[in-house]
Amino acid sequence: MKESTYRVLEFTREDLERLVKEALSSEFQKMMGMLHNFEGNKPKSDLMTREEVSELLNVSLVTLHNWEKRKVLVSRKLGGRVLYLRDEVYSKLN
């Protein structure tokens, strides 16, 4: 019968914690880099929320509501949310 040689590694708890933290940190940094690259290449949505439009035009939500009633800006409803087409909002800026 052939004898096998087993190698036993001994780690302290601190060594093991350090190795795990380093491995996780490295993977986290890779994932954050991939996410950053993805977001940088992602086109902007064609729809804007009331809050985004309000901030862009520097008007209150009440003013937006009044503009909707007077057909200055036309909103769309999607799943109970009030949204605006980005192109229409920017055309109003000009």
Tab-separated table of N, CA, C and O in Angstrom:
chain	number	residue	atom	x	y	z
A	1	MET	N	0.830	-1.162	0.000
A	1	MET	CA	0.000	0.000	0.000
A	1	MET	C	0.883	1.236	0.000
A	1	MET	O	1.841	1.310	0.741
A	2	LYS	N	0.541	2.173	-0.848
A	2	LYS	CA	1.340	3.372	-1.006
A	2	LYS	C	0.938	4.400	0.049
A	2	LYS	O	-0.220	4.638	0.293
A	3	GLU	N	1.937	5.020	0.667
A	3	GLU	CA	1.667	6.044	1.672
A	3	GLU	C	1.414	7.377	1.007
A	3	GLU	O	2.110	7.756	0.079
A	4	SER	N	0.406	8.079	1.477
A	4	SER	CA	0.104	9.420	0.972
A	4	SER	C	0.706	10.433	1.915
A	4	SER	O	0.781	10.224	3.115
A	5	THR	N	1.136	11.503	1.331
A	5	THR	CA	1.670	12.571	2.143
A	5	THR	C	0.631	13.693	2.175
A	5	THR	O	0.223	14.223	1.147
A	6	TYR	N	0.188	14.013	3.363
A	6	TYR	CA	-0.772	15.097	3.535
A	6	TYR	C	-0.063	16.287	4.126
A	6	TYR	O	0.772	16.161	4.998
A	7	ARG	N	-0.446	17.422	3.629
A	7	ARG	CA	0.158	18.643	4.118
A	7	ARG	C	-0.898	19.384	4.940
A	7	ARG	O	-1.984	19.661	4.470
A	8	VAL	N	-0.578	19.680	6.134
A	8	VAL	CA	-1.504	20.373	7.018
A	8	VAL	C	-1.068	21.828	7.115
A	8	VAL	O	0.075	22.134	7.419
A	9	LEU	N	-1.997	22.717	6.817
A	9	LEU	CA	-1.733	24.133	6.934
A	9	LEU	C	-2.333	24.634	8.231
A	9	LEU	O	-3.456	24.312	8.567
A	10	GLU	N	-1.579	25.417	8.915
A	10	GLU	CA	-2.082	25.983	10.160
A	10	GLU	C	-2.228	27.486	9.995
A	10	GLU	O	-1.307	28.167	9.552
A	11	PHE	N	-3.412	27.967	10.329
A	11	PHE	CA	-3.692	29.384	10.288
A	11	PHE	C	-4.235	29.812	11.635
A	11	PHE	O	-5.018	29.095	12.252
A	12	THR	N	-3.840	30.983	12.030
A	12	THR	CA	-4.486	31.553	13.210
A	12	THR	C	-5.797	32.178	12.739
A	12	THR	O	-6.015	32.404	11.541
A	13	ARG	N	-6.653	32.466	13.663
A	13	ARG	CA	-7.926	33.093	13.320
A	13	ARG	C	-7.686	34.435	12.619
A	13	ARG	O	-8.357	34.773	11.642
A	14	GLU	N	-6.714	35.189	13.104
A	14	GLU	CA	-6.400	36.494	12.519
A	14	GLU	C	-5.905	36.351	11.081
A	14	GLU	O	-6.253	37.141	10.211
A	15	ASP	N	-5.057	35.321	10.833
A	15	ASP	CA	-4.560	35.076	9.484
A	15	ASP	C	-5.717	34.765	8.533
A	15	ASP	O	-5.780	35.287	7.423
A	16	LEU	N	-6.632	33.911	8.984
A	16	LEU	CA	-7.767	33.527	8.162
A	16	LEU	C	-8.675	34.733	7.889
A	16	LEU	O	-9.110	34.952	6.765
A	17	GLU	N	-8.928	35.543	8.912
A	17	GLU	CA	-9.747	36.747	8.733
A	17	GLU	C	-9.101	37.694	7.731
A	17	GLU	O	-9.775	38.250	6.865
A	18	ARG	N	-7.805	37.881	7.841
A	18	ARG	CA	-7.084	38.769	6.935
A	18	ARG	C	-7.179	38.261	5.500
A	18	ARG	O	-7.447	39.035	4.566
A	19	LEU	N	-6.984	36.961	5.283
A	19	LEU	CA	-7.064	36.388	3.939
A	19	LEU	C	-8.461	36.554	3.337
A	19	LEU	O	-8.604	36.916	2.161
A	20	VAL	N	-9.477	36.321	4.139
A	20	VAL	CA	-10.852	36.458	3.653
A	20	VAL	C	-11.146	37.918	3.321
A	20	VAL	O	-11.716	38.235	2.272
A	21	LYS	N	-10.738	38.838	4.196
A	21	LYS	CA	-10.970	40.266	3.953
A	21	LYS	C	-10.265	40.728	2.679
A	21	LYS	O	-10.822	41.475	1.877
A	22	GLU	N	-9.033	40.289	2.471
A	22	GLU	CA	-8.297	40.670	1.268
A	22	GLU	C	-8.973	40.135	0.018
A	22	GLU	O	-9.093	40.845	-0.986
A	23	ALA	N	-9.421	38.887	0.066
A	23	ALA	CA	-10.084	38.290	-1.093
A	23	ALA	C	-11.398	39.006	-1.386
A	23	ALA	O	-11.696	39.333	-2.552
A	24	LEU	N	-12.180	39.283	-0.353
A	24	LEU	CA	-13.449	39.973	-0.552
A	24	LEU	C	-13.239	41.398	-1.048
A	24	LEU	O	-13.951	41.877	-1.924
A	25	SER	N	-12.254	42.077	-0.498
A	25	SER	CA	-11.960	43.443	-0.908
A	25	SER	C	-11.567	43.482	-2.376
A	25	SER	O	-12.016	44.349	-3.135
A	26	SER	N	-10.752	42.547	-2.792
A	26	SER	CA	-10.311	42.484	-4.180
A	26	SER	C	-11.496	42.266	-5.120
A	26	SER	O	-11.638	42.946	-6.134
A	27	GLU	N	-12.372	41.326	-4.781
A	27	GLU	CA	-13.541	41.049	-5.615
A	27	GLU	C	-14.503	42.233	-5.621
A	27	GLU	O	-15.079	42.575	-6.644
A	28	PHE	N	-14.666	42.877	-4.478
A	28	PHE	CA	-15.537	44.049	-4.385
A	28	PHE	C	-15.031	45.166	-5.288
A	28	PHE	O	-15.800	45.810	-6.002
A	29	GLN	N	-13.719	45.408	-5.287
A	29	GLN	CA	-13.137	46.441	-6.129
A	29	GLN	C	-13.364	46.128	-7.609
A	29	GLN	O	-13.673	47.026	-8.403
A	30	LYS	N	-13.237	44.865	-7.994
A	30	LYS	CA	-13.482	44.468	-9.383
A	30	LYS	C	-14.932	44.731	-9.768
A	30	LYS	O	-15.223	45.260	-10.841
A	31	MET	N	-15.855	44.355	-8.877
A	31	MET	CA	-17.275	44.538	-9.155
A	31	MET	C	-17.629	46.024	-9.254
A	31	MET	O	-18.416	46.427	-10.107
A	32	MET	N	-17.057	46.847	-8.390
A	32	MET	CA	-17.333	48.282	-8.427
A	32	MET	C	-16.813	48.892	-9.729
A	32	MET	O	-17.454	49.756	-10.312
A	33	GLY	N	-15.666	48.429	-10.185
A	33	GLY	CA	-15.119	48.904	-11.454
A	33	GLY	C	-16.017	48.529	-12.621
A	33	GLY	O	-16.277	49.342	-13.509
A	34	MET	N	-16.531	47.292	-12.606
A	34	MET	CA	-17.432	46.855	-13.662
A	34	MET	C	-18.730	47.657	-13.623
A	34	MET	O	-19.253	48.070	-14.657
A	35	LEU	N	-19.256	47.910	-12.441
A	35	LEU	CA	-20.489	48.677	-12.293
A	35	LEU	C	-20.288	50.103	-12.781
A	35	LEU	O	-21.126	50.651	-13.492
A	36	HIS	N	-19.163	50.705	-12.423
A	36	HIS	CA	-18.872	52.071	-12.865
A	36	HIS	C	-18.803	52.146	-14.387
A	36	HIS	O	-19.350	53.059	-15.003
A	37	ASN	N	-18.142	51.172	-15.005
A	37	ASN	CA	-18.047	51.149	-16.468
A	37	ASN	C	-19.411	50.966	-17.103
A	37	ASN	O	-19.728	51.582	-18.110
A	38	PHE	N	-20.239	50.115	-16.506
A	38	PHE	CA	-21.576	49.869	-17.039
A	38	PHE	C	-22.423	51.132	-16.964
A	38	PHE	O	-23.075	51.511	-17.921
A	39	GLU	N	-22.396	51.822	-15.821
A	39	GLU	CA	-23.201	53.023	-15.649
A	39	GLU	C	-22.720	54.145	-16.563
A	39	GLU	O	-23.514	54.944	-17.036
A	40	GLY	N	-21.425	54.213	-16.807
A	40	GLY	CA	-20.894	55.253	-17.681
A	40	GLY	C	-21.339	55.069	-19.122
A	40	GLY	O	-21.486	56.032	-19.863
A	41	ASN	N	-21.568	53.816	-19.533
A	41	ASN	CA	-21.960	53.533	-20.907
A	41	ASN	C	-23.466	53.440	-21.085
A	41	ASN	O	-23.947	53.325	-22.200
A	42	LYS	N	-24.201	53.452	-19.986
A	42	LYS	CA	-25.644	53.278	-20.047
A	42	LYS	C	-26.310	54.559	-20.550
A	42	LYS	O	-26.060	55.631	-20.024
A	43	PRO	N	-27.145	54.451	-21.567
A	43	PRO	CA	-27.832	55.653	-22.030
A	43	PRO	C	-28.856	56.113	-21.001
A	43	PRO	O	-29.400	55.303	-20.255
A	44	LYS	N	-29.112	57.411	-20.992
A	44	LYS	CA	-30.098	57.935	-20.063
A	44	LYS	C	-31.485	57.490	-20.501
A	44	LYS	O	-31.751	57.340	-21.682
A	45	SER	N	-32.344	57.323	-19.518
A	45	SER	CA	-33.711	56.925	-19.797
A	45	SER	C	-34.417	58.018	-20.590
A	45	SER	O	-34.115	59.204	-20.457
A	46	ASP	N	-35.363	57.619	-21.408
A	46	ASP	CA	-36.151	58.580	-22.165
A	46	ASP	C	-37.220	59.225	-21.295
A	46	ASP	O	-37.883	60.153	-21.732
A	47	LEU	N	-37.398	58.709	-20.081
A	47	LEU	CA	-38.421	59.222	-19.176
A	47	LEU	C	-37.792	59.890	-17.965
A	47	LEU	O	-36.743	59.480	-17.490
A	48	MET	N	-38.462	60.927	-17.485
A	48	MET	CA	-37.991	61.639	-16.296
A	48	MET	C	-39.118	61.683	-15.270
A	48	MET	O	-40.283	61.824	-15.630
A	49	THR	N	-38.762	61.599	-14.002
A	49	THR	CA	-39.750	61.701	-12.936
A	49	THR	C	-40.100	63.159	-12.687
A	49	THR	O	-39.414	64.067	-13.149
A	50	ARG	N	-41.162	63.383	-11.925
A	50	ARG	CA	-41.563	64.745	-11.569
A	50	ARG	C	-40.439	65.451	-10.824
A	50	ARG	O	-40.181	66.629	-11.037
A	51	GLU	N	-39.770	64.712	-9.936
A	51	GLU	CA	-38.695	65.301	-9.145
A	51	GLU	C	-37.523	65.728	-10.024
A	51	GLU	O	-36.940	66.787	-9.829
A	52	GLU	N	-37.174	64.890	-11.001
A	52	GLU	CA	-36.076	65.228	-11.917
A	52	GLU	C	-36.408	66.469	-12.740
A	52	GLU	O	-35.568	67.361	-12.906
A	53	VAL	N	-37.643	66.537	-13.251
A	53	VAL	CA	-38.055	67.687	-14.057
A	53	VAL	C	-38.099	68.945	-13.201
A	53	VAL	O	-37.631	70.010	-13.605
A	54	SER	N	-38.631	68.802	-12.007
A	54	SER	CA	-38.714	69.932	-11.085
A	54	SER	C	-37.333	70.498	-10.794
A	54	SER	O	-37.124	71.712	-10.821
A	55	GLU	N	-36.377	69.630	-10.543
A	55	GLU	CA	-35.011	70.068	-10.259
A	55	GLU	C	-34.362	70.691	-11.493
A	55	GLU	O	-33.710	71.735	-11.408
A	56	LEU	N	-34.568	70.073	-12.647
A	56	LEU	CA	-33.966	70.580	-13.879
A	56	LEU	C	-34.489	71.972	-14.219
A	56	LEU	O	-33.722	72.866	-14.573
A	57	LEU	N	-35.799	72.160	-14.095
A	57	LEU	CA	-36.414	73.436	-14.470
A	57	LEU	C	-36.434	74.432	-13.312
A	57	LEU	O	-36.845	75.574	-13.500
A	58	ASN	N	-36.022	73.969	-12.152
A	58	ASN	CA	-35.986	74.820	-10.954
A	58	ASN	C	-37.368	75.396	-10.624
A	58	ASN	O	-37.522	76.592	-10.401
A	59	VAL	N	-38.368	74.500	-10.655
A	59	VAL	CA	-39.730	74.872	-10.295
A	59	VAL	C	-40.256	73.863	-9.280
A	59	VAL	O	-39.724	72.760	-9.149
A	60	SER	N	-41.321	74.227	-8.596
A	60	SER	CA	-41.899	73.329	-7.602
A	60	SER	C	-42.769	72.264	-8.273
A	60	SER	O	-43.137	72.389	-9.451
A	61	LEU	N	-43.109	71.237	-7.503
A	61	LEU	CA	-43.993	70.186	-8.010
A	61	LEU	C	-45.380	70.758	-8.278
A	61	LEU	O	-46.074	70.317	-9.200
A	62	VAL	N	-45.795	71.738	-7.512
A	62	VAL	CA	-47.087	72.395	-7.724
A	62	VAL	C	-47.091	73.100	-9.079
A	62	VAL	O	-48.073	73.023	-9.838
A	63	THR	N	-46.001	73.784	-9.402
A	63	THR	CA	-45.895	74.456	-10.700
A	63	THR	C	-45.971	73.442	-11.830
A	63	THR	O	-46.668	73.674	-12.831
A	64	LEU	N	-45.295	72.307	-11.673
A	64	LEU	CA	-45.386	71.258	-12.699
A	64	LEU	C	-46.831	70.813	-12.878
A	64	LEU	O	-47.304	70.622	-14.005
A	65	HIS	N	-47.518	70.630	-11.780
A	65	HIS	CA	-48.920	70.198	-11.837
A	65	HIS	C	-49.765	71.229	-12.589
A	65	HIS	O	-50.592	70.878	-13.438
A	66	ASN	N	-49.535	72.505	-12.277
A	66	ASN	CA	-50.273	73.572	-12.976
A	66	ASN	C	-49.948	73.586	-14.461
A	66	ASN	O	-50.832	73.799	-15.301
A	67	TRP	N	-48.687	73.366	-14.818
A	67	TRP	CA	-48.291	73.316	-16.224
A	67	TRP	C	-48.954	72.141	-16.938
A	67	TRP	O	-49.301	72.233	-18.104
A	68	GLU	N	-49.110	71.028	-16.225
A	68	GLU	CA	-49.796	69.872	-16.814
A	68	GLU	C	-51.245	70.232	-17.130
A	68	GLU	O	-51.754	69.899	-18.203
A	69	LYS	N	-51.910	70.899	-16.198
A	69	LYS	CA	-53.316	71.280	-16.406
A	69	LYS	C	-53.460	72.248	-17.578
A	69	LYS	O	-54.435	72.189	-18.320
A	70	ARG	N	-52.469	73.125	-17.765
A	70	ARG	CA	-52.517	74.105	-18.857
A	70	ARG	C	-51.858	73.574	-20.133
A	70	ARG	O	-51.726	74.295	-21.110
A	71	LYS	N	-51.445	72.330	-20.113
A	71	LYS	CA	-50.822	71.653	-21.270
A	71	LYS	C	-49.496	72.282	-21.687
A	71	LYS	O	-49.087	72.205	-22.842
A	72	VAL	N	-48.808	72.924	-20.740
A	72	VAL	CA	-47.462	73.431	-21.019
A	72	VAL	C	-46.507	72.248	-21.132
A	72	VAL	O	-45.679	72.184	-22.047
A	73	LEU	N	-46.636	71.304	-20.222
A	73	LEU	CA	-45.901	70.035	-20.274
A	73	LEU	C	-46.923	68.908	-20.230
A	73	LEU	O	-47.888	68.975	-19.473
A	74	VAL	N	-46.690	67.893	-21.034
A	74	VAL	CA	-47.589	66.747	-21.054
A	74	VAL	C	-46.914	65.601	-20.310
A	74	VAL	O	-45.774	65.248	-20.608
A	75	SER	N	-47.627	65.052	-19.333
A	75	SER	CA	-47.071	63.938	-18.567
A	75	SER	C	-47.682	62.631	-19.054
A	75	SER	O	-48.722	62.610	-19.704
A	76	ARG	N	-47.000	61.550	-18.720
A	76	ARG	CA	-47.486	60.193	-18.985
A	76	ARG	C	-47.608	59.502	-17.646
A	76	ARG	O	-46.810	59.729	-16.752
A	77	LYS	N	-48.584	58.645	-17.523
A	77	LYS	CA	-48.757	57.870	-16.301
A	77	LYS	C	-48.324	56.437	-16.596
A	77	LYS	O	-48.740	55.838	-17.577
A	78	LEU	N	-47.474	55.909	-15.728
A	78	LEU	CA	-46.987	54.544	-15.896
A	78	LEU	C	-46.941	53.887	-14.526
A	78	LEU	O	-46.134	54.288	-13.678
A	79	GLY	N	-47.817	52.933	-14.300
A	79	GLY	CA	-47.842	52.236	-13.015
A	79	GLY	C	-48.073	53.170	-11.839
A	79	GLY	O	-47.484	53.000	-10.789
A	80	GLY	N	-48.901	54.177	-12.025
A	80	GLY	CA	-49.185	55.118	-10.951
A	80	GLY	C	-48.148	56.215	-10.805
A	80	GLY	O	-48.278	57.069	-9.939
A	81	ARG	N	-47.136	56.212	-11.635
A	81	ARG	CA	-46.093	57.244	-11.585
A	81	ARG	C	-46.325	58.261	-12.685
A	81	ARG	O	-46.760	57.917	-13.784
A	82	VAL	N	-46.019	59.499	-12.394
A	82	VAL	CA	-46.112	60.573	-13.381
A	82	VAL	C	-44.727	60.756	-13.989
A	82	VAL	O	-43.762	61.015	-13.282
A	83	LEU	N	-44.638	60.604	-15.310
A	83	LEU	CA	-43.360	60.682	-15.999
A	83	LEU	C	-43.464	61.630	-17.187
A	83	LEU	O	-44.540	61.854	-17.733
A	84	TYR	N	-42.318	62.167	-17.584
A	84	TYR	CA	-42.232	63.083	-18.715
A	84	TYR	C	-41.220	62.554	-19.707
A	84	TYR	O	-40.217	61.965	-19.312
A	85	LEU	N	-41.469	62.803	-20.989
A	85	LEU	CA	-40.486	62.446	-22.006
A	85	LEU	C	-39.343	63.449	-21.956
A	85	LEU	O	-39.559	64.662	-21.961
A	86	ARG	N	-38.125	62.941	-21.881
A	86	ARG	CA	-36.935	63.783	-21.755
A	86	ARG	C	-36.841	64.799	-22.903
A	86	ARG	O	-36.562	65.968	-22.693
A	87	ASP	N	-37.110	64.363	-24.133
A	87	ASP	CA	-37.013	65.256	-25.295
A	87	ASP	C	-37.983	66.433	-25.179
A	87	ASP	O	-37.644	67.558	-25.520
A	88	GLU	N	-39.204	66.158	-24.696
A	88	GLU	CA	-40.197	67.227	-24.563
A	88	GLU	C	-39.777	68.243	-23.498
A	88	GLU	O	-39.956	69.444	-23.683
A	89	VAL	N	-39.216	67.739	-22.402
A	89	VAL	CA	-38.773	68.645	-21.328
A	89	VAL	C	-37.654	69.531	-21.837
A	89	VAL	O	-37.671	70.758	-21.642
A	90	TYR	N	-36.674	68.939	-22.525
A	90	TYR	CA	-35.549	69.733	-23.022
A	90	TYR	C	-35.983	70.693	-24.134
A	90	TYR	O	-35.425	71.768	-24.279
A	91	SER	N	-37.004	70.329	-24.902
A	91	SER	CA	-37.484	71.250	-25.934
A	91	SER	C	-38.135	72.480	-25.297
A	91	SER	O	-38.085	73.565	-25.863
A	92	LYS	N	-38.713	72.323	-24.125
A	92	LYS	CA	-39.308	73.459	-23.406
A	92	LYS	C	-38.221	74.399	-22.878
A	92	LYS	O	-38.458	75.586	-22.704
A	93	LEU	N	-37.032	73.875	-22.643
A	93	LEU	CA	-35.930	74.731	-22.186
A	93	LEU	C	-35.493	75.685	-23.285
A	93	LEU	O	-35.031	76.791	-23.018
A	94	ASN	N	-35.635	75.263	-24.532
A	94	ASN	CA	-35.230	76.104	-25.656
A	94	ASN	C	-36.341	77.043	-25.982
A	94	ASN	O	-36.363	78.090	-26.326
